[in-house]
Amino acid sequence: MLIVAALYHFTRFPEPAALRPGLLQVCAANGVKGSLLVAPEGINGTIAGSRAGIDAVLRAIRALPGCAGLEWKESPAETLPFGRMKVRLKREIVTMGQPEVDPRSRVGSYVTARDWNALVRDPQTVVIDTRNDYEVAIGTFHGAVNPGTRAFGEFPDWWQANRHRFAGKRIAMFCTGGIRCEKSTNYLLGRGVEQVYHLKGGILKYLEDMPESESLWHGQCFVFDDRVSVGHGLQPGGLTSCGACRRPVTPADQADPAYEAGVSCPACAAEYSPADRTRFRERQRQMQLAARRGSRHLGC
């Protein structure tokens, strides 16, 4: 059994580029693959490998300046859900585009998975899903508001246009692992919202801790690796992803005329050029050839 670790931590890295070689080296030395984002505001990512490999990489990350308090969430995987290891340099570890937002200064009140149900059942609580529309489409909490955003950077404009709907209400927000809520709760507090809460550890922690018989979660939770989605107990959900846009693909999507394996799905049918589709078809062909050889194409 392999371990998948989702992590993030807000801290100040004066020279994030200087961290990249060391992170790549420790991951390669321990057979760990996945993706890490490093920015002046901290680190974010998902990695997978053996128990010993994950432990070694987490030790290395906790040793970085300001990262001793790093938290992460783990789930099992039968096969490695990544084909390679990437460490990317970014302006933000989760892009909101609001320079004044700083989760290190203050965030909303954390609510544990065990206390979440009582909070969101209160009629004075508005529950907001801060994830993107394609994530919400396959699963969310009962009664949650869907902002319909295509990217997290659209959330501030959505809030400004809709804040009047929630005047005087308690705001409870959630996301996959917690990182988007660190920024969105700081953003709302900075705009005078007094009662702001968020789900500690995100949906992943809720699905890990909450028995399905008591759960208010409906559907599956999108994850950013080859598992595509997980359900209660963090078990893989059985969905696939579109080879073009990487959105989740349901059995109904696969039956749609706009679906072509590795090339298109109903959600992105109008988003790419004919040249792009030709490129996607060639990549799909190379992936199929690699699979027949018993190897993995680096494009997947």
PDB file of C-alpha atoms in Angstrom:
ATOM      1  CA  MET A   1       0.000   0.000   0.000  1.00  0.00           C
ATOM      2  CA  LEU A   2       1.274   3.446  -0.945  1.00  0.00           C
ATOM      3  CA  ILE A   3       0.648   6.732   0.864  1.00  0.00           C
ATOM      4  CA  VAL A   4      -0.714   9.929  -0.701  1.00  0.00           C
ATOM      5  CA  ALA A   5       0.039  13.052   1.352  1.00  0.00           C
ATOM      6  CA  ALA A   6      -1.711  16.381   0.689  1.00  0.00           C
ATOM      7  CA  LEU A   7       0.035  19.303   2.367  1.00  0.00           C
ATOM      8  CA  TYR A   8       0.307  23.061   2.577  1.00  0.00           C
ATOM      9  CA  HIS A   9       1.882  25.621   4.854  1.00  0.00           C
ATOM     10  CA  PHE A  10       1.930  29.418   4.789  1.00  0.00           C
ATOM     11  CA  THR A  11       5.288  30.927   5.692  1.00  0.00           C
ATOM     12  CA  ARG A  12       7.736  33.409   4.184  1.00  0.00           C
ATOM     13  CA  PHE A  13      10.328  32.082   1.729  1.00  0.00           C
ATOM     14  CA  PRO A  14      12.588  35.013   0.682  1.00  0.00           C
ATOM     15  CA  GLU A  15      14.171  32.889  -2.089  1.00  0.00           C
ATOM     16  CA  PRO A  16      11.763  30.085  -3.054  1.00  0.00           C
ATOM     17  CA  ALA A  17      13.840  29.150  -6.106  1.00  0.00           C
ATOM     18  CA  ALA A  18      16.694  28.125  -3.812  1.00  0.00           C
ATOM     19  CA  LEU A  19      14.471  25.433  -2.263  1.00  0.00           C
ATOM     20  CA  ARG A  20      13.653  23.661  -5.511  1.00  0.00           C
ATOM     21  CA  PRO A  21      16.872  21.601  -6.010  1.00  0.00           C
ATOM     22  CA  GLY A  22      16.796  20.202  -2.482  1.00  0.00           C
ATOM     23  CA  LEU A  23      13.128  19.236  -2.706  1.00  0.00           C
ATOM     24  CA  LEU A  24      13.649  17.482  -6.027  1.00  0.00           C
ATOM     25  CA  GLN A  25      16.665  15.651  -4.651  1.00  0.00           C
ATOM     26  CA  VAL A  26      14.981  14.318  -1.496  1.00  0.00           C
ATOM     27  CA  CYS A  27      11.933  13.207  -3.487  1.00  0.00           C
ATOM     28  CA  ALA A  28      14.060  11.408  -6.095  1.00  0.00           C
ATOM     29  CA  ALA A  29      16.206   9.752  -3.433  1.00  0.00           C
ATOM     30  CA  ASN A  30      13.106   8.324  -1.745  1.00  0.00           C
ATOM     31  CA  GLY A  31      11.049   7.325  -4.767  1.00  0.00           C
ATOM     32  CA  VAL A  32       8.392   9.968  -4.113  1.00  0.00           C
ATOM     33  CA  LYS A  33       6.402  11.448  -6.991  1.00  0.00           C
ATOM     34  CA  GLY A  34       3.781  14.146  -7.270  1.00  0.00           C
ATOM     35  CA  SER A  35       3.691  17.920  -7.397  1.00  0.00           C
ATOM     36  CA  LEU A  36       4.874  20.650  -5.034  1.00  0.00           C
ATOM     37  CA  LEU A  37       4.309  24.383  -5.509  1.00  0.00           C
ATOM     38  CA  VAL A  38       6.725  26.800  -3.841  1.00  0.00           C
ATOM     39  CA  ALA A  39       6.081  30.541  -3.612  1.00  0.00           C
ATOM     40  CA  PRO A  40       7.116  33.478  -1.426  1.00  0.00           C
ATOM     41  CA  GLU A  41       4.031  32.726   0.726  1.00  0.00           C
ATOM     42  CA  GLY A  42       4.794  29.031   1.382  1.00  0.00           C
ATOM     43  CA  ILE A  43       4.440  25.510   0.008  1.00  0.00           C
ATOM     44  CA  ASN A  44       1.533  23.423  -1.284  1.00  0.00           C
ATOM     45  CA  GLY A  45       1.177  20.074  -3.025  1.00  0.00           C
ATOM     46  CA  THR A  46       0.382  16.399  -3.112  1.00  0.00           C
ATOM     47  CA  ILE A  47       2.998  13.652  -3.100  1.00  0.00           C
ATOM     48  CA  ALA A  48       2.875   9.856  -3.084  1.00  0.00           C
ATOM     49  CA  GLY A  49       5.246   7.029  -2.261  1.00  0.00           C
ATOM     50  CA  SER A  50       6.126   4.416   0.317  1.00  0.00           C
ATOM     51  CA  ARG A  51       5.674   5.051   4.039  1.00  0.00           C
ATOM     52  CA  ALA A  52       9.416   5.550   4.465  1.00  0.00           C
ATOM     53  CA  GLY A  53       9.646   7.779   1.402  1.00  0.00           C
ATOM     54  CA  ILE A  54       6.798  10.059   2.458  1.00  0.00           C
ATOM     55  CA  ASP A  55       8.210  10.320   5.976  1.00  0.00           C
ATOM     56  CA  ALA A  56      11.610  11.360   4.601  1.00  0.00           C
ATOM     57  CA  VAL A  57      10.149  14.083   2.373  1.00  0.00           C
ATOM     58  CA  LEU A  58       7.908  15.409   5.134  1.00  0.00           C
ATOM     59  CA  ARG A  59      10.912  15.631   7.462  1.00  0.00           C
ATOM     60  CA  ALA A  60      12.748  17.653   4.817  1.00  0.00           C
ATOM     61  CA  ILE A  61       9.798  20.026   4.358  1.00  0.00           C
ATOM     62  CA  ARG A  62       9.336  20.496   8.103  1.00  0.00           C
ATOM     63  CA  ALA A  63      13.006  21.474   8.285  1.00  0.00           C
ATOM     64  CA  LEU A  64      12.456  24.400   5.906  1.00  0.00           C
ATOM     65  CA  PRO A  65      12.299  27.892   7.459  1.00  0.00           C
ATOM     66  CA  GLY A  66       8.986  28.376   9.282  1.00  0.00           C
ATOM     67  CA  CYS A  67       7.626  24.928   8.388  1.00  0.00           C
ATOM     68  CA  ALA A  68       7.974  23.100  11.705  1.00  0.00           C
ATOM     69  CA  GLY A  69       4.193  23.309  12.151  1.00  0.00           C
ATOM     70  CA  LEU A  70       3.421  21.719   8.768  1.00  0.00           C
ATOM     71  CA  GLU A  71       0.196  19.707   8.695  1.00  0.00           C
ATOM     72  CA  TRP A  72      -0.800  17.179   6.087  1.00  0.00           C
ATOM     73  CA  LYS A  73      -3.517  14.654   5.293  1.00  0.00           C
ATOM     74  CA  GLU A  74      -2.862  11.084   4.190  1.00  0.00           C
ATOM     75  CA  SER A  75      -4.863   8.546   2.219  1.00  0.00           C
ATOM     76  CA  PRO A  76      -4.006   5.113   0.797  1.00  0.00           C
ATOM     77  CA  ALA A  77      -3.412   4.191  -2.842  1.00  0.00           C
ATOM     78  CA  GLU A  78      -2.812   0.799  -4.404  1.00  0.00           C
ATOM     79  CA  THR A  79      -0.784   2.246  -7.282  1.00  0.00           C
ATOM     80  CA  LEU A  80       1.303   5.394  -7.619  1.00  0.00           C
ATOM     81  CA  PRO A  81      -1.099   8.148  -8.744  1.00  0.00           C
ATOM     82  CA  PHE A  82       1.644  10.278 -10.315  1.00  0.00           C
ATOM     83  CA  GLY A  83       4.007   9.609 -13.182  1.00  0.00           C
ATOM     84  CA  ARG A  84       6.786  11.964 -12.127  1.00  0.00           C
ATOM     85  CA  MET A  85       7.895  14.526  -9.547  1.00  0.00           C
ATOM     86  CA  LYS A  86       7.476  18.240 -10.212  1.00  0.00           C
ATOM     87  CA  VAL A  87       8.507  21.183  -8.051  1.00  0.00           C
ATOM     88  CA  ARG A  88       7.153  24.409  -9.527  1.00  0.00           C
ATOM     89  CA  LEU A  89       7.818  28.017  -8.601  1.00  0.00           C
ATOM     90  CA  LYS A  90       4.688  30.153  -8.347  1.00  0.00           C
ATOM     91  CA  ARG A  91       3.641  33.648  -7.294  1.00  0.00           C
ATOM     92  CA  GLU A  92       1.068  32.110  -4.929  1.00  0.00           C
ATOM     93  CA  ILE A  93       0.642  28.552  -3.663  1.00  0.00           C
ATOM     94  CA  VAL A  94      -3.077  28.963  -4.313  1.00  0.00           C
ATOM     95  CA  THR A  95      -3.894  31.776  -6.705  1.00  0.00           C
ATOM     96  CA  MET A  96      -6.377  34.347  -5.432  1.00  0.00           C
ATOM     97  CA  GLY A  97      -4.835  37.496  -6.858  1.00  0.00           C
ATOM     98  CA  GLN A  98      -5.376  39.592  -3.704  1.00  0.00           C
ATOM     99  CA  PRO A  99      -1.969  40.884  -2.516  1.00  0.00           C
ATOM    100  CA  GLU A 100      -3.359  42.125   0.797  1.00  0.00           C
ATOM    101  CA  VAL A 101      -4.623  38.663   1.801  1.00  0.00           C
ATOM    102  CA  ASP A 102      -2.288  37.039   4.332  1.00  0.00           C
ATOM    103  CA  PRO A 103      -3.456  33.895   6.165  1.00  0.00           C
ATOM    104  CA  ARG A 104      -0.529  34.215   8.557  1.00  0.00           C
ATOM    105  CA  SER A 105      -2.161  37.264  10.147  1.00  0.00           C
ATOM    106  CA  ARG A 106      -5.621  35.822  10.840  1.00  0.00           C
ATOM    107  CA  VAL A 107      -8.124  33.324   9.466  1.00  0.00           C
ATOM    108  CA  GLY A 108     -11.648  32.205  10.305  1.00  0.00           C
ATOM    109  CA  SER A 109     -12.456  29.961  13.237  1.00  0.00           C
ATOM    110  CA  TYR A 110     -11.579  26.324  12.592  1.00  0.00           C
ATOM    111  CA  VAL A 111     -14.354  23.758  12.940  1.00  0.00           C
ATOM    112  CA  THR A 112     -13.488  20.068  13.299  1.00  0.00           C
ATOM    113  CA  ALA A 113     -15.202  17.420  11.222  1.00  0.00           C
ATOM    114  CA  ARG A 114     -17.056  16.247  14.310  1.00  0.00           C
ATOM    115  CA  ASP A 115     -18.511  19.718  14.962  1.00  0.00           C
ATOM    116  CA  TRP A 116     -19.196  20.632  11.341  1.00  0.00           C
ATOM    117  CA  ASN A 117     -22.652  19.058  11.078  1.00  0.00           C
ATOM    118  CA  ALA A 118     -24.087  21.065  13.964  1.00  0.00           C
ATOM    119  CA  LEU A 119     -22.711  24.316  12.564  1.00  0.00           C
ATOM    120  CA  VAL A 120     -24.031  23.892   9.036  1.00  0.00           C
ATOM    121  CA  ARG A 121     -27.453  22.671  10.166  1.00  0.00           C
ATOM    122  CA  ASP A 122     -28.031  25.963  11.985  1.00  0.00           C
ATOM    123  CA  PRO A 123     -30.415  28.104   9.859  1.00  0.00           C
ATOM    124  CA  GLN A 124     -28.295  31.168  10.652  1.00  0.00           C
ATOM    125  CA  THR A 125     -25.304  29.592   8.893  1.00  0.00           C
ATOM    126  CA  VAL A 126     -24.592  30.047   5.179  1.00  0.00           C
ATOM    127  CA  VAL A 127     -22.353  27.276   3.862  1.00  0.00           C
ATOM    128  CA  ILE A 128     -20.144  28.230   0.884  1.00  0.00           C
ATOM    129  CA  ASP A 129     -18.152  25.809  -1.270  1.00  0.00           C
ATOM    130  CA  THR A 130     -14.974  27.670  -2.283  1.00  0.00           C
ATOM    131  CA  ARG A 131     -13.934  25.129  -4.917  1.00  0.00           C
ATOM    132  CA  ASN A 132     -14.333  25.414  -8.685  1.00  0.00           C
ATOM    133  CA  ASP A 133     -17.479  24.469 -10.557  1.00  0.00           C
ATOM    134  CA  TYR A 134     -16.131  21.180 -11.964  1.00  0.00           C
ATOM    135  CA  GLU A 135     -15.206  20.040  -8.447  1.00  0.00           C
ATOM    136  CA  VAL A 136     -18.602  20.955  -7.009  1.00  0.00           C
ATOM    137  CA  ALA A 137     -20.326  19.101  -9.860  1.00  0.00           C
ATOM    138  CA  ILE A 138     -19.319  15.666  -8.533  1.00  0.00           C
ATOM    139  CA  GLY A 139     -19.919  16.271  -4.841  1.00  0.00           C
ATOM    140  CA  THR A 140     -20.589  18.847  -2.115  1.00  0.00           C
ATOM    141  CA  PHE A 141     -22.282  19.325   1.239  1.00  0.00           C
ATOM    142  CA  HIS A 142     -26.054  19.366   1.414  1.00  0.00           C
ATOM    143  CA  GLY A 143     -27.352  22.912   1.024  1.00  0.00           C
ATOM    144  CA  ALA A 144     -23.976  24.491   0.199  1.00  0.00           C
ATOM    145  CA  VAL A 145     -23.836  27.600  -1.982  1.00  0.00           C
ATOM    146  CA  ASN A 146     -21.940  27.032  -5.236  1.00  0.00           C
ATOM    147  CA  PRO A 147     -20.264  30.260  -6.444  1.00  0.00           C
ATOM    148  CA  GLY A 148     -19.866  28.720  -9.912  1.00  0.00           C
ATOM    149  CA  THR A 149     -16.259  29.853 -10.251  1.00  0.00           C
ATOM    150  CA  ARG A 150     -13.940  28.432 -12.883  1.00  0.00           C
ATOM    151  CA  ALA A 151     -10.866  29.453 -10.875  1.00  0.00           C
ATOM    152  CA  PHE A 152     -10.263  30.501  -7.273  1.00  0.00           C
ATOM    153  CA  GLY A 153      -9.221  33.977  -8.426  1.00  0.00           C
ATOM    154  CA  GLU A 154     -12.867  34.630  -9.339  1.00  0.00           C
ATOM    155  CA  PHE A 155     -14.030  34.209  -5.737  1.00  0.00           C
ATOM    156  CA  PRO A 156     -13.454  37.836  -4.591  1.00  0.00           C
ATOM    157  CA  ASP A 157     -15.570  39.248  -7.435  1.00  0.00           C
ATOM    158  CA  TRP A 158     -18.285  36.683  -6.724  1.00  0.00           C
ATOM    159  CA  TRP A 159     -18.323  37.643  -3.059  1.00  0.00           C
ATOM    160  CA  GLN A 160     -18.529  41.365  -3.792  1.00  0.00           C
ATOM    161  CA  ALA A 161     -21.463  40.776  -6.138  1.00  0.00           C
ATOM    162  CA  ASN A 162     -23.332  38.491  -3.713  1.00  0.00           C
ATOM    163  CA  ARG A 163     -22.415  39.623  -0.215  1.00  0.00           C
ATOM    164  CA  HIS A 164     -25.805  41.331   0.247  1.00  0.00           C
ATOM    165  CA  ARG A 165     -27.438  37.886   0.157  1.00  0.00           C
ATOM    166  CA  PHE A 166     -25.616  36.853   3.318  1.00  0.00           C
ATOM    167  CA  ALA A 167     -25.878  39.984   5.473  1.00  0.00           C
ATOM    168  CA  GLY A 168     -26.125  39.144   9.157  1.00  0.00           C
ATOM    169  CA  LYS A 169     -25.453  35.454   8.611  1.00  0.00           C
ATOM    170  CA  ARG A 170     -22.710  33.239   9.956  1.00  0.00           C
ATOM    171  CA  ILE A 171     -20.420  32.157   7.075  1.00  0.00           C
ATOM    172  CA  ALA A 172     -18.996  28.613   7.014  1.00  0.00           C
ATOM    173  CA  MET A 173     -16.662  27.712   4.144  1.00  0.00           C
ATOM    174  CA  PHE A 174     -14.951  24.542   3.008  1.00  0.00           C
ATOM    175  CA  CYS A 175     -12.601  23.256   0.323  1.00  0.00           C
ATOM    176  CA  THR A 176     -10.675  20.069  -0.484  1.00  0.00           C
ATOM    177  CA  GLY A 177      -7.880  20.218   2.075  1.00  0.00           C
ATOM    178  CA  GLY A 178      -8.245  23.610   3.711  1.00  0.00           C
ATOM    179  CA  ILE A 179      -5.837  25.849   1.805  1.00  0.00           C
ATOM    180  CA  ARG A 180      -8.384  27.878  -0.166  1.00  0.00           C
ATOM    181  CA  CYS A 181     -10.302  28.570   3.040  1.00  0.00           C
ATOM    182  CA  GLU A 182      -7.188  29.993   4.672  1.00  0.00           C
ATOM    183  CA  LYS A 183      -7.269  32.751   2.069  1.00  0.00           C
ATOM    184  CA  SER A 184     -11.025  33.123   1.619  1.00  0.00           C
ATOM    185  CA  THR A 185     -11.669  33.483   5.362  1.00  0.00           C
ATOM    186  CA  ASN A 186      -8.891  36.060   5.676  1.00  0.00           C
ATOM    187  CA  TYR A 187     -10.432  37.889   2.718  1.00  0.00           C
ATOM    188  CA  LEU A 188     -13.915  37.995   4.299  1.00  0.00           C
ATOM    189  CA  LEU A 189     -12.588  39.075   7.692  1.00  0.00           C
ATOM    190  CA  GLY A 190     -10.753  41.910   5.963  1.00  0.00           C
ATOM    191  CA  ARG A 191     -14.056  43.062   4.491  1.00  0.00           C
ATOM    192  CA  GLY A 192     -15.857  43.293   7.779  1.00  0.00           C
ATOM    193  CA  VAL A 193     -17.581  39.916   7.971  1.00  0.00           C
ATOM    194  CA  GLU A 194     -17.643  39.129  11.680  1.00  0.00           C
ATOM    195  CA  GLN A 195     -18.564  35.438  11.921  1.00  0.00           C
ATOM    196  CA  VAL A 196     -16.389  33.376   9.591  1.00  0.00           C
ATOM    197  CA  TYR A 197     -15.721  29.653  10.024  1.00  0.00           C
ATOM    198  CA  HIS A 198     -14.034  26.966   7.971  1.00  0.00           C
ATOM    199  CA  LEU A 199     -13.750  23.185   8.021  1.00  0.00           C
ATOM    200  CA  LYS A 200     -10.393  22.198   9.530  1.00  0.00           C
ATOM    201  CA  GLY A 201      -8.577  19.776   7.249  1.00  0.00           C
ATOM    202  CA  GLY A 202     -11.176  20.310   4.537  1.00  0.00           C
ATOM    203  CA  ILE A 203     -13.382  17.726   2.896  1.00  0.00           C
ATOM    204  CA  LEU A 204     -10.616  15.132   3.035  1.00  0.00           C
ATOM    205  CA  LYS A 205     -10.498  15.224   6.815  1.00  0.00           C
ATOM    206  CA  TYR A 206     -14.298  15.123   7.020  1.00  0.00           C
ATOM    207  CA  LEU A 207     -14.490  12.055   4.766  1.00  0.00           C
ATOM    208  CA  GLU A 208     -11.776  10.395   6.831  1.00  0.00           C
ATOM    209  CA  ASP A 209     -13.327  11.092  10.247  1.00  0.00           C
ATOM    210  CA  MET A 210     -17.072  11.166   9.689  1.00  0.00           C
ATOM    211  CA  PRO A 211     -18.981   7.848   9.465  1.00  0.00           C
ATOM    212  CA  GLU A 212     -20.973   7.707   6.246  1.00  0.00           C
ATOM    213  CA  SER A 213     -24.158   7.093   8.245  1.00  0.00           C
ATOM    214  CA  GLU A 214     -23.753  10.521   9.891  1.00  0.00           C
ATOM    215  CA  SER A 215     -22.383  12.386   6.897  1.00  0.00           C
ATOM    216  CA  LEU A 216     -23.873  15.447   5.210  1.00  0.00           C
ATOM    217  CA  TRP A 217     -21.571  14.983   2.216  1.00  0.00           C
ATOM    218  CA  HIS A 218     -23.129  13.931  -1.096  1.00  0.00           C
ATOM    219  CA  GLY A 219     -21.113  12.512  -3.985  1.00  0.00           C
ATOM    220  CA  GLN A 220     -17.358  12.379  -4.356  1.00  0.00           C
ATOM    221  CA  CYS A 221     -14.463  14.721  -3.667  1.00  0.00           C
ATOM    222  CA  PHE A 222     -12.229  15.676  -6.592  1.00  0.00           C
ATOM    223  CA  VAL A 223      -8.494  15.222  -5.938  1.00  0.00           C
ATOM    224  CA  PHE A 224      -5.597  16.432  -8.041  1.00  0.00           C
ATOM    225  CA  ASP A 225      -4.000  13.108  -8.923  1.00  0.00           C
ATOM    226  CA  ASP A 226      -4.747   9.974 -10.931  1.00  0.00           C
ATOM    227  CA  ARG A 227      -7.343   8.775  -8.433  1.00  0.00           C
ATOM    228  CA  VAL A 228      -9.518  11.695  -9.667  1.00  0.00           C
ATOM    229  CA  SER A 229     -11.928  11.422  -6.726  1.00  0.00           C
ATOM    230  CA  VAL A 230     -12.334   9.871  -3.294  1.00  0.00           C
ATOM    231  CA  GLY A 231     -15.337   9.065  -1.136  1.00  0.00           C
ATOM    232  CA  HIS A 232     -15.914   8.225   2.506  1.00  0.00           C
ATOM    233  CA  GLY A 233     -12.918   6.614   4.135  1.00  0.00           C
ATOM    234  CA  LEU A 234     -10.850   8.297   1.382  1.00  0.00           C
ATOM    235  CA  GLN A 235     -11.405   5.322  -0.892  1.00  0.00           C
ATOM    236  CA  PRO A 236     -10.923   5.998  -4.641  1.00  0.00           C
ATOM    237  CA  GLY A 237     -14.207   7.001  -6.267  1.00  0.00           C
ATOM    238  CA  GLY A 238     -13.754   5.226  -9.590  1.00  0.00           C
ATOM    239  CA  LEU A 239     -13.995   8.289 -11.859  1.00  0.00           C
ATOM    240  CA  THR A 240     -11.617   9.113 -14.680  1.00  0.00           C
ATOM    241  CA  SER A 241     -10.432  12.514 -15.891  1.00  0.00           C
ATOM    242  CA  CYS A 242     -10.504  14.182 -19.292  1.00  0.00           C
ATOM    243  CA  GLY A 243      -7.172  13.961 -21.070  1.00  0.00           C
ATOM    244  CA  ALA A 244      -7.590  17.500 -22.379  1.00  0.00           C
ATOM    245  CA  CYS A 245      -8.938  19.632 -19.531  1.00  0.00           C
ATOM    246  CA  ARG A 246      -8.373  17.254 -16.561  1.00  0.00           C
ATOM    247  CA  ARG A 247     -11.925  17.739 -15.303  1.00  0.00           C
ATOM    248  CA  PRO A 248     -13.599  14.655 -13.785  1.00  0.00           C
ATOM    249  CA  VAL A 249     -15.486  12.444 -16.214  1.00  0.00           C
ATOM    250  CA  THR A 250     -18.572  10.513 -15.116  1.00  0.00           C
ATOM    251  CA  PRO A 251     -20.112   7.479 -16.873  1.00  0.00           C
ATOM    252  CA  ALA A 252     -22.774   9.847 -18.267  1.00  0.00           C
ATOM    253  CA  ASP A 253     -20.027  12.066 -19.693  1.00  0.00           C
ATOM    254  CA  GLN A 254     -18.432   9.067 -21.390  1.00  0.00           C
ATOM    255  CA  ALA A 255     -21.735   8.315 -23.127  1.00  0.00           C
ATOM    256  CA  ASP A 256     -21.940  11.858 -24.505  1.00  0.00           C
ATOM    257  CA  PRO A 257     -21.061  12.322 -28.218  1.00  0.00           C
ATOM    258  CA  ALA A 258     -18.585  15.057 -27.212  1.00  0.00           C
ATOM    259  CA  TYR A 259     -16.472  12.568 -25.264  1.00  0.00           C
ATOM    260  CA  GLU A 260     -13.335  11.099 -26.818  1.00  0.00           C
ATOM    261  CA  ALA A 261     -10.892   9.329 -24.515  1.00  0.00           C
ATOM    262  CA  GLY A 262      -7.811  11.468 -23.972  1.00  0.00           C
ATOM    263  CA  VAL A 263      -9.094  14.167 -26.308  1.00  0.00           C
ATOM    264  CA  SER A 264     -12.308  15.833 -25.138  1.00  0.00           C
ATOM    265  CA  CYS A 265     -15.282  15.734 -22.780  1.00  0.00           C
ATOM    266  CA  PRO A 266     -18.646  17.557 -22.758  1.00  0.00           C
ATOM    267  CA  ALA A 267     -17.224  20.294 -20.514  1.00  0.00           C
ATOM    268  CA  CYS A 268     -14.329  21.234 -22.824  1.00  0.00           C
ATOM    269  CA  ALA A 269     -15.761  20.380 -26.244  1.00  0.00           C
ATOM    270  CA  ALA A 270     -15.586  24.027 -27.364  1.00  0.00           C
ATOM    271  CA  GLU A 271     -12.413  25.046 -25.528  1.00  0.00           C
ATOM    272  CA  TYR A 272      -9.606  23.768 -27.784  1.00  0.00           C
ATOM    273  CA  SER A 273      -8.531  24.225 -31.385  1.00  0.00           C
ATOM    274  CA  PRO A 274      -8.336  21.448 -34.010  1.00  0.00           C
ATOM    275  CA  ALA A 275      -4.541  21.579 -33.645  1.00  0.00           C
ATOM    276  CA  ASP A 276      -4.889  20.972 -29.918  1.00  0.00           C
ATOM    277  CA  ARG A 277      -7.164  17.980 -30.549  1.00  0.00           C
ATOM    278  CA  THR A 278      -4.633  16.517 -32.965  1.00  0.00           C
ATOM    279  CA  ARG A 279      -1.946  16.885 -30.314  1.00  0.00           C
ATOM    280  CA  PHE A 280      -4.157  15.271 -27.677  1.00  0.00           C
ATOM    281  CA  ARG A 281      -4.896  12.316 -29.975  1.00  0.00           C
ATOM    282  CA  GLU A 282      -1.185  11.739 -30.546  1.00  0.00           C
ATOM    283  CA  ARG A 283      -0.523  11.890 -26.799  1.00  0.00           C
ATOM    284  CA  GLN A 284      -3.322   9.385 -26.213  1.00  0.00           C
ATOM    285  CA  ARG A 285      -1.826   7.072 -28.830  1.00  0.00           C
ATOM    286  CA  GLN A 286       1.605   7.279 -27.180  1.00  0.00           C
ATOM    287  CA  MET A 287       0.052   6.554 -23.782  1.00  0.00           C
ATOM    288  CA  GLN A 288      -1.693   3.470 -25.147  1.00  0.00           C
ATOM    289  CA  LEU A 289       1.556   2.244 -26.716  1.00  0.00           C
ATOM    290  CA  ALA A 290       3.377   2.762 -23.404  1.00  0.00           C
ATOM    291  CA  ALA A 291       0.675   0.828 -21.562  1.00  0.00           C
ATOM    292  CA  ARG A 292       1.072  -2.112 -23.944  1.00  0.00           C
ATOM    293  CA  ARG A 293       4.791  -2.116 -23.179  1.00  0.00           C
ATOM    294  CA  GLY A 294       4.029  -2.171 -19.460  1.00  0.00           C
ATOM    295  CA  SER A 295       5.399   1.331 -18.888  1.00  0.00           C
ATOM    296  CA  ARG A 296       3.916   4.730 -18.195  1.00  0.00           C
ATOM    297  CA  HIS A 297       3.957   7.625 -20.612  1.00  0.00           C
ATOM    298  CA  LEU A 298       5.197  10.839 -18.966  1.00  0.00           C
ATOM    299  CA  GLY A 299       2.208  12.717 -20.346  1.00  0.00           C
ATOM    300  CA  CYS A 300      -0.049  11.038 -17.788  1.00  0.00           C
TER     301      CYS A 300
END
